[in-house]
mmCIF file of C-alpha atoms in Angstrom:
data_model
loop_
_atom_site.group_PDB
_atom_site.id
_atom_site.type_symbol
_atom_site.label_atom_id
_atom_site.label_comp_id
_atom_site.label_asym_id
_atom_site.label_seq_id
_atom_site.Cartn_x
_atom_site.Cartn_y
_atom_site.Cartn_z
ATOM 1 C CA UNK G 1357 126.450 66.686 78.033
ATOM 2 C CA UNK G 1358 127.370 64.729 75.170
ATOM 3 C CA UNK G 1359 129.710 61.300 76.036
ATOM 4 C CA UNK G 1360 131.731 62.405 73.734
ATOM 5 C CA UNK G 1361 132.635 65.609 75.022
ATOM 6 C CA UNK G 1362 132.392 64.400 78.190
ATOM 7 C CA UNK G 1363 135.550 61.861 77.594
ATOM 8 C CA UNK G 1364 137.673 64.308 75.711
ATOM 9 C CA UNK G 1365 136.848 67.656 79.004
ATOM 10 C CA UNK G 1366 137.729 64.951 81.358
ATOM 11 C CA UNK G 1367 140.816 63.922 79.486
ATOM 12 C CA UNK G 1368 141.985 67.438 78.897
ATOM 13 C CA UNK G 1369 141.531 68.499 82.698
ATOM 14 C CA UNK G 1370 143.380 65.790 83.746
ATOM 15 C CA UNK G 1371 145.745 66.197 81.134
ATOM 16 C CA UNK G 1372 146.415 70.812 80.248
ATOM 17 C CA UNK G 1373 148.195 72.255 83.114
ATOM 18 C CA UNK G 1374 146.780 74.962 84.695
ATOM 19 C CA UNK G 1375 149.569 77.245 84.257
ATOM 20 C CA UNK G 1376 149.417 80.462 82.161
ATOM 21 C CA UNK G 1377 152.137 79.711 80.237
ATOM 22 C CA UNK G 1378 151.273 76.094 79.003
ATOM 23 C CA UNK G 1379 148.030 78.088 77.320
ATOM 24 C CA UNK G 1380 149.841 80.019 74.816
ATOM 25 C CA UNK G 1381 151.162 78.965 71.446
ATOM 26 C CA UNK G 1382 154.647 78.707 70.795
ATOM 27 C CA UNK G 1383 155.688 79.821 67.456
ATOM 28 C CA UNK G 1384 159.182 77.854 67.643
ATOM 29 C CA UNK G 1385 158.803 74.712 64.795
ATOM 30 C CA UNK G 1386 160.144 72.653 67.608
ATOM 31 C CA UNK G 1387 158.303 73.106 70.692
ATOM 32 C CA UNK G 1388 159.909 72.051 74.112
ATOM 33 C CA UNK G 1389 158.210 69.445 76.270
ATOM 34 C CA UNK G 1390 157.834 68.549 79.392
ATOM 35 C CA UNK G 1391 159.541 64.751 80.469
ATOM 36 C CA UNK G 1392 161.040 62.838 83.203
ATOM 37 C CA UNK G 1393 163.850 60.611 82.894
ATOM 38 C CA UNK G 1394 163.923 57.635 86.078
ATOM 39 C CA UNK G 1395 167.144 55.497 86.001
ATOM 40 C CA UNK G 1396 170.688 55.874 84.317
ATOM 41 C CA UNK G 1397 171.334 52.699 82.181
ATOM 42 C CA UNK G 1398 170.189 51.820 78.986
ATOM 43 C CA UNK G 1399 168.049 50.500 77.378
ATOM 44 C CA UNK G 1400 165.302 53.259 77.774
ATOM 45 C CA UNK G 1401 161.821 52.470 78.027
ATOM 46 C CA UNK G 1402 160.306 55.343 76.252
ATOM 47 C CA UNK G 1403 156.315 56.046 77.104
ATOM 48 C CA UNK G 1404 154.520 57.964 74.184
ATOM 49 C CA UNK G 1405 150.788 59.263 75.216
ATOM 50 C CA UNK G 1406 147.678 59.346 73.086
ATOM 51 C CA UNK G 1407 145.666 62.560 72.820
ATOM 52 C CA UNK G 1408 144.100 63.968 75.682
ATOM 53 C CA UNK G 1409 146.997 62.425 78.296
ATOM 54 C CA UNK G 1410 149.709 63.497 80.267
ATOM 55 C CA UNK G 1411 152.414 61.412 81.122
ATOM 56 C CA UNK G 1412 150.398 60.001 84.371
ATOM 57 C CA UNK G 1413 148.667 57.707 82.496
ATOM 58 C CA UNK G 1414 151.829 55.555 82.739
ATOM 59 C CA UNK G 1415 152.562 55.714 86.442
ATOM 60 C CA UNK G 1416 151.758 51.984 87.619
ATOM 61 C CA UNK G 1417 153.305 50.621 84.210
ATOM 62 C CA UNK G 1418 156.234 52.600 84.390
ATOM 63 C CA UNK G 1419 156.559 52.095 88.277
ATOM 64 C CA UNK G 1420 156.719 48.470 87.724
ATOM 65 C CA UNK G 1421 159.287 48.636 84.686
ATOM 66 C CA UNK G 1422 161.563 51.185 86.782
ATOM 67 C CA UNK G 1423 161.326 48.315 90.037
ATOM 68 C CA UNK G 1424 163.102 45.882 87.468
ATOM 69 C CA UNK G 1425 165.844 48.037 86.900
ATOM 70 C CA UNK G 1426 165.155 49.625 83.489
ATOM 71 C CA UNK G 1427 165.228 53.616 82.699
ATOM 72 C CA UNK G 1428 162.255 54.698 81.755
ATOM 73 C CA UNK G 1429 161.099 58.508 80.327
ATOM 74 C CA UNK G 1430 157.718 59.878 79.980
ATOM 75 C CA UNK G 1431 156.951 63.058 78.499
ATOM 76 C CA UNK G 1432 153.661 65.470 77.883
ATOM 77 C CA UNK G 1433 152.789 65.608 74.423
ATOM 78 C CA UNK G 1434 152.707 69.546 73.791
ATOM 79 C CA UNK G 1435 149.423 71.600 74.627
ATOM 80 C CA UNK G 1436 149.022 69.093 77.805
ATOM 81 C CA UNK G 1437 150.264 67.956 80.865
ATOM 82 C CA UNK G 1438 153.466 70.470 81.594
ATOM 83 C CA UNK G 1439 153.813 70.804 77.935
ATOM 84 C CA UNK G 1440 152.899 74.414 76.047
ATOM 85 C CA UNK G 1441 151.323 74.227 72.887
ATOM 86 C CA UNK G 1442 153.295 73.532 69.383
ATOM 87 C CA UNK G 1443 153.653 76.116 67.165
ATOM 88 C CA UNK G 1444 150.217 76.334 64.452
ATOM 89 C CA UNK G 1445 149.348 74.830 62.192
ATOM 90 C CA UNK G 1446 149.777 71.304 63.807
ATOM 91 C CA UNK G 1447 152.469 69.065 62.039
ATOM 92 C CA UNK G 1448 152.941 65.171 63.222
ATOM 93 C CA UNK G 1449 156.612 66.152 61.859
ATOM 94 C CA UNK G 1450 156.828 68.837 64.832
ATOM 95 C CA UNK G 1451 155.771 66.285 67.336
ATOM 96 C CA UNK G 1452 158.307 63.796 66.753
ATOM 97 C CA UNK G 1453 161.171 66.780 66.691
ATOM 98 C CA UNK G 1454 160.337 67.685 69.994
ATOM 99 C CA UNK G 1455 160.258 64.218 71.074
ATOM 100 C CA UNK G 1456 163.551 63.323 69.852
ATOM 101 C CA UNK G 1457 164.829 66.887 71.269
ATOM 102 C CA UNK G 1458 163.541 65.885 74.443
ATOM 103 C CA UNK G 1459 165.153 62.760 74.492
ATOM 104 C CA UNK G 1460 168.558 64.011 72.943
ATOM 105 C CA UNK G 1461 168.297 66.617 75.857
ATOM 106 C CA UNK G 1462 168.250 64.041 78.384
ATOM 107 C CA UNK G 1463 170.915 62.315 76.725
ATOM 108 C CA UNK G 1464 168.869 58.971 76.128
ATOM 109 C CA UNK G 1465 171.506 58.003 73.251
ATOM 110 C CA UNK G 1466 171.713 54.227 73.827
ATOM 111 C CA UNK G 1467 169.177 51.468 72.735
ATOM 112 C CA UNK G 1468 165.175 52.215 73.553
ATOM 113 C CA UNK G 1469 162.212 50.113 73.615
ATOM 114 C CA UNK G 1470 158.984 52.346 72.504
ATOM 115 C CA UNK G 1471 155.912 52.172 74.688
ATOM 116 C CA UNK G 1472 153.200 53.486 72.704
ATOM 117 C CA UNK G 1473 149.237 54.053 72.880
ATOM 118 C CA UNK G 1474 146.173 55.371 70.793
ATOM 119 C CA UNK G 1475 147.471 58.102 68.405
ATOM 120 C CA UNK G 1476 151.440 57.258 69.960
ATOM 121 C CA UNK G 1477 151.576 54.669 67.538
ATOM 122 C CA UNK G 1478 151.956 57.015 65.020
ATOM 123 C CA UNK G 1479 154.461 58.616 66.595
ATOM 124 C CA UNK G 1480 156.317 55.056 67.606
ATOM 125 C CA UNK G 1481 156.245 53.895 63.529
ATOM 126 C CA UNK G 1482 158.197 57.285 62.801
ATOM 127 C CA UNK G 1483 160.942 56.812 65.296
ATOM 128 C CA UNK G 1484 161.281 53.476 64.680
ATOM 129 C CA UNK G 1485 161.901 54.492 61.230
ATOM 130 C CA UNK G 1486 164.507 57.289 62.004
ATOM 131 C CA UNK G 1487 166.050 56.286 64.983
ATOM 132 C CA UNK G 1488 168.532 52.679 64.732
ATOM 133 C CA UNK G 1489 168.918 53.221 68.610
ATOM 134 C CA UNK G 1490 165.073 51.377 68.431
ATOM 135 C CA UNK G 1491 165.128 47.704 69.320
ATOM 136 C CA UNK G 1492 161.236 47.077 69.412
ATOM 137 C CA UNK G 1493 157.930 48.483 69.980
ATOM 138 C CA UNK G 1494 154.888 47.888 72.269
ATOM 139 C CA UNK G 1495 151.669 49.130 70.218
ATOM 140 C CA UNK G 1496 149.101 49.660 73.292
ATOM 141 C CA UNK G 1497 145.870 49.904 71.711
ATOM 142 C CA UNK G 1498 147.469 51.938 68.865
ATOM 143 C CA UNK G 1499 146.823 53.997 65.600
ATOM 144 C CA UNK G 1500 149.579 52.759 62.999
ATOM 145 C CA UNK G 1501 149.498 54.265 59.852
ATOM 146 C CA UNK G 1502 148.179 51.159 57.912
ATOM 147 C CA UNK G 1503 145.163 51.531 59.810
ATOM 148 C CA UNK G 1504 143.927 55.374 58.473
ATOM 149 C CA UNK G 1505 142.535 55.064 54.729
ATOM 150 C CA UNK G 1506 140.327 57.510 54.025
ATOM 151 C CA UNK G 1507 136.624 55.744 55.470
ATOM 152 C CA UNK G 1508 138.882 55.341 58.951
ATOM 153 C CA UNK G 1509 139.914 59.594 58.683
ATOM 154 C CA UNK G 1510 136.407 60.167 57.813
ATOM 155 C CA UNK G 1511 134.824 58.308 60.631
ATOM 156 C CA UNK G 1512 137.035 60.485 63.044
ATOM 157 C CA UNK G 1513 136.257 63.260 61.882
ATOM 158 C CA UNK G 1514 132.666 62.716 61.432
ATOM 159 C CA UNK G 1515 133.063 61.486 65.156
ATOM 160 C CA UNK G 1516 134.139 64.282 66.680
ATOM 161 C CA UNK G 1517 134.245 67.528 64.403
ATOM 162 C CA UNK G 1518 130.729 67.742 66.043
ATOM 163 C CA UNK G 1519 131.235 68.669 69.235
ATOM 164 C CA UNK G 1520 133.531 71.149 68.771
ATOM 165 C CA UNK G 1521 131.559 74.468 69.682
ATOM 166 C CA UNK G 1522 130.821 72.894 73.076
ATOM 167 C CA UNK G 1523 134.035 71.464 73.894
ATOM 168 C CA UNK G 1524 135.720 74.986 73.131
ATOM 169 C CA UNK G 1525 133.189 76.635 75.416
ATOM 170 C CA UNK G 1526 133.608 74.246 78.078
ATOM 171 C CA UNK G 1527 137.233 73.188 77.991
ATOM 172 C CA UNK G 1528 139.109 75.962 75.584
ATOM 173 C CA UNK G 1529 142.576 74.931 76.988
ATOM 174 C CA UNK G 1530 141.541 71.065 75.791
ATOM 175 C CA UNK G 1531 139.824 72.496 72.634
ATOM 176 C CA UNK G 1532 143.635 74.491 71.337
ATOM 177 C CA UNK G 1533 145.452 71.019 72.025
ATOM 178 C CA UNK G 1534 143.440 68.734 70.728
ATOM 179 C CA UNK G 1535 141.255 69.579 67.711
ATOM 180 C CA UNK G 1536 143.927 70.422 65.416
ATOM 181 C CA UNK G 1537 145.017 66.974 65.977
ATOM 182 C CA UNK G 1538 142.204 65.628 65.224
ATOM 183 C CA UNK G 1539 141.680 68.376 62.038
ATOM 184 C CA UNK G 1540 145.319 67.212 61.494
ATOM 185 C CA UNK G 1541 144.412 63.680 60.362
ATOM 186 C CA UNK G 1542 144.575 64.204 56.470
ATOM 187 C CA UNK G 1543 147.882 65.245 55.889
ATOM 188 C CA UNK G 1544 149.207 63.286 58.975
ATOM 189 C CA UNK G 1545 147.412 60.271 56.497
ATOM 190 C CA UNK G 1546 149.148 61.485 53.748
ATOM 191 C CA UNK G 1547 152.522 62.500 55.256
ATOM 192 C CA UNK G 1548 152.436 58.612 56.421
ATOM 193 C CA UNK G 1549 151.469 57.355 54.058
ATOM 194 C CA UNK G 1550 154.608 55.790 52.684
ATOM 195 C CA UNK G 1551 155.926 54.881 56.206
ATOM 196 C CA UNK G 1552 157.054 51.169 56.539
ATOM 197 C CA UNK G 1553 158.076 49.383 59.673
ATOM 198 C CA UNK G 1554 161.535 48.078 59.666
ATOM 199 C CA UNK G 1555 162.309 44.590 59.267
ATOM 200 C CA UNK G 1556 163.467 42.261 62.022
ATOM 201 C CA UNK G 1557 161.917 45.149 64.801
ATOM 202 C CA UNK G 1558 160.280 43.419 67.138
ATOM 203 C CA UNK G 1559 156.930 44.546 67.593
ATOM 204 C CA UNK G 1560 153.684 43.482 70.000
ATOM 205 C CA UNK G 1561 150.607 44.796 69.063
ATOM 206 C CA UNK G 1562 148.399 44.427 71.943
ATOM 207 C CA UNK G 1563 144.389 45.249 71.402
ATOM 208 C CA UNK G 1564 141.840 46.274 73.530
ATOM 209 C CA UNK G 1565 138.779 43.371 73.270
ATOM 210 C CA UNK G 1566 135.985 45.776 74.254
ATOM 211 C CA UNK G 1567 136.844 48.851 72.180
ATOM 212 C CA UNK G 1568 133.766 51.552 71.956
ATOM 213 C CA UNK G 1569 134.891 52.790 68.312
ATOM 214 C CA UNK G 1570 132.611 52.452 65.352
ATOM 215 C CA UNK G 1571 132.462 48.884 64.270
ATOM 216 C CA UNK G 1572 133.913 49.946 60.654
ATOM 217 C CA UNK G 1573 136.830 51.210 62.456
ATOM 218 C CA UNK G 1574 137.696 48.199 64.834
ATOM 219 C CA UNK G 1575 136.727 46.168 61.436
ATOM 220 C CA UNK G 1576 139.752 48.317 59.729
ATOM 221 C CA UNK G 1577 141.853 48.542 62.954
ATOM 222 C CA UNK G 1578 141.978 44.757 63.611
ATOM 223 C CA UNK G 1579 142.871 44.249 59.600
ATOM 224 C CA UNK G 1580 145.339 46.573 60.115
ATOM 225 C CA UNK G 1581 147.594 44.792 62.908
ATOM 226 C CA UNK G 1582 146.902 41.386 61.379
ATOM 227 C CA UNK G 1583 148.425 42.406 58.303
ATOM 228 C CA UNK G 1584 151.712 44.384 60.411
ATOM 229 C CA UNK G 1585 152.162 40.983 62.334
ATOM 230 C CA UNK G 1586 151.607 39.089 59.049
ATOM 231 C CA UNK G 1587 154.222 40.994 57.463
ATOM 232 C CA UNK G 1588 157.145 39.488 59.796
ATOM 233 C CA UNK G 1589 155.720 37.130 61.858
ATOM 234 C CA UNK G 1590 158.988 35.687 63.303
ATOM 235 C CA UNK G 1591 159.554 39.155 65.072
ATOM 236 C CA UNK G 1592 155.862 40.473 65.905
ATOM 237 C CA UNK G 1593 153.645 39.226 67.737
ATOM 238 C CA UNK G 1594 149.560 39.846 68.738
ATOM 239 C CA UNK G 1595 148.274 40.232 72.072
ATOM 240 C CA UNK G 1596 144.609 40.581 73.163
ATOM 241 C CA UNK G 1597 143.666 42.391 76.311
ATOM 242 C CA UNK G 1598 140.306 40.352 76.849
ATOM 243 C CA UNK G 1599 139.415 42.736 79.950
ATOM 244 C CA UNK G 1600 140.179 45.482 78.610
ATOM 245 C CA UNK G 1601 139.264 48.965 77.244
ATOM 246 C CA UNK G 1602 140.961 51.186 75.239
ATOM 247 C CA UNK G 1603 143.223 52.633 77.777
ATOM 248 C CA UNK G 1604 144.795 49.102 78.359
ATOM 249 C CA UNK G 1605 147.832 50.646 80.989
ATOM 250 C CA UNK G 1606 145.246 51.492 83.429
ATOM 251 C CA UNK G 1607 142.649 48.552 82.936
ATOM 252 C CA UNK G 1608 145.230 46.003 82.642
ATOM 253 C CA UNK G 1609 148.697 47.218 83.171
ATOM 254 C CA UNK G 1610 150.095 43.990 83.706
ATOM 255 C CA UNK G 1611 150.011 42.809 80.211
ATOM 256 C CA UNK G 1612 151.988 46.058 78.741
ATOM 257 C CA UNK G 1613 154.725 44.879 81.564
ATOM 258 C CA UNK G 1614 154.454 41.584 80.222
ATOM 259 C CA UNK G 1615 154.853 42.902 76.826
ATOM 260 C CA UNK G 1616 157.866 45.160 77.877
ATOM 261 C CA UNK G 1617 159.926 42.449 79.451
ATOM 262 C CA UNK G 1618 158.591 39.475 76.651
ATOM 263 C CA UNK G 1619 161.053 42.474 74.165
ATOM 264 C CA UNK G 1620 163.807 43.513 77.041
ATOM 265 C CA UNK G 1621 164.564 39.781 78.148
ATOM 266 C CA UNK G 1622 163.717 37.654 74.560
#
């Protein structure tokens, strides 16, 4: 089996519930999510996945920021997890309305710190730009839109677009959530594309040191996070996780908690 088939159909079983209902499309613009809200007092550590994960993939981080008295909320991104699947075509737009609906729902209206990895930090640069209750971010090994011009897109897709037919014959329920993601990364580009970071939001990019991308891409991706601590340096900050892989939370989950409490106790 290819590797990288092999990642994303271990991902996805891990990640798409089992249950009938999660398989079916919703046709709703804003698609309800499944998340879990630990604590009562604000601020609110908010955990946004990458593709392929359910909300698991934060347990021991999230464990460990709950333990020093911080609310925390995790949520499946939809198609995975306890989540259904968004309504189709896929719109970046749709994901972050059912992420703020989720968290309006759970009446998380005070300040939050944002928690995100991989393709979350997409997701964390538009709620940081729409929501003033934001008082930093925690890139984990994360997309920001700086880092996808058009060689970056067409790596991806180049990357994976491939091994479609056999992921959607061996892992269908993976296949519906996450190629149009992936298909999605043009217009998500584009609709970005004018997205800037506020000013004064402190930010901590931390990156993975033994990333398996393309070297073009870690060439563009490393660029990319100089230049967004470069931009305001007195309120961002880089981090290197030297032992680390791209899923940094599991490999070393003690330097996101580091991170977390370096933002929640300056």
């Amino acid at each position: 089996m290819n590797m990288v088939v092999s990642k994303l159909i271990m991902a996805g079983f891990m990640a798409v519930s089992l249950l009938a209902g999660c398989a079916h499309e919703r046709q709703n613009s804003v698609p309800e999510i499944h998340s879990e809200v630990r604590g009562a007092q604000a601020p609110t550590v908010v955990f946004i996945n990458g593709n392929g994960a359910a909300l698991e993939v934060w347990d021991t981080v999230e464990q460990e920021v709950f333990d020093l008295g911080y609310q925390t909320f995790k949520s499946d991104r939809e198609g995975f997890g306890k989540s259904a699947l968004g309504a189709r075509p896929y719109s970046i737009h749709n994901e972050l309305a059912a992420l703020t609906s989720a968290l309006a729902k759970n009446n998380l209206n005070g300040d939050k710190l944002i928690v995100a990895h991989s393709y979350g930090g997409l997701l964390a640069a538009m709620l940081a730009d729409t929501d003033e209750t934001v008082i930093g971010v925690v890139l984990v090994d994360a997309l920001i839109p700086s880092e996808m011009p058009p060689e970056y897109t067409q790596s991806v897709l180049e990357q994976y677009q491939p091994q479609y037919p056999a992921l959607r014959e061996q892992a269908p329920l993976v296949a519906a959530a996450i190629i149009p993601v992936i298909d999605g990364y043009p217009k998500t580009v584009s609709d970005l594309a004018n997205l800037t970071w506020p000013s004064q939001l402190p930010i901590i990019s931390i990156r993975a040191s033994q990333s398996t991308d393309p070297e073009n891409r870690q060439r563009i991706a490393a660029q990319a996070h100089q230049n967004l601590i470069a931009a305001d340096p007195d309120f961002r900050t880089l981090m290197q996780a030297a032992e680390s892989g791209h899923q940094v939370m599991r490999d070393q989950p003690e330097i996101v908690v580091e991170a977390i409490t370096k933002l929640l106790k300056p």
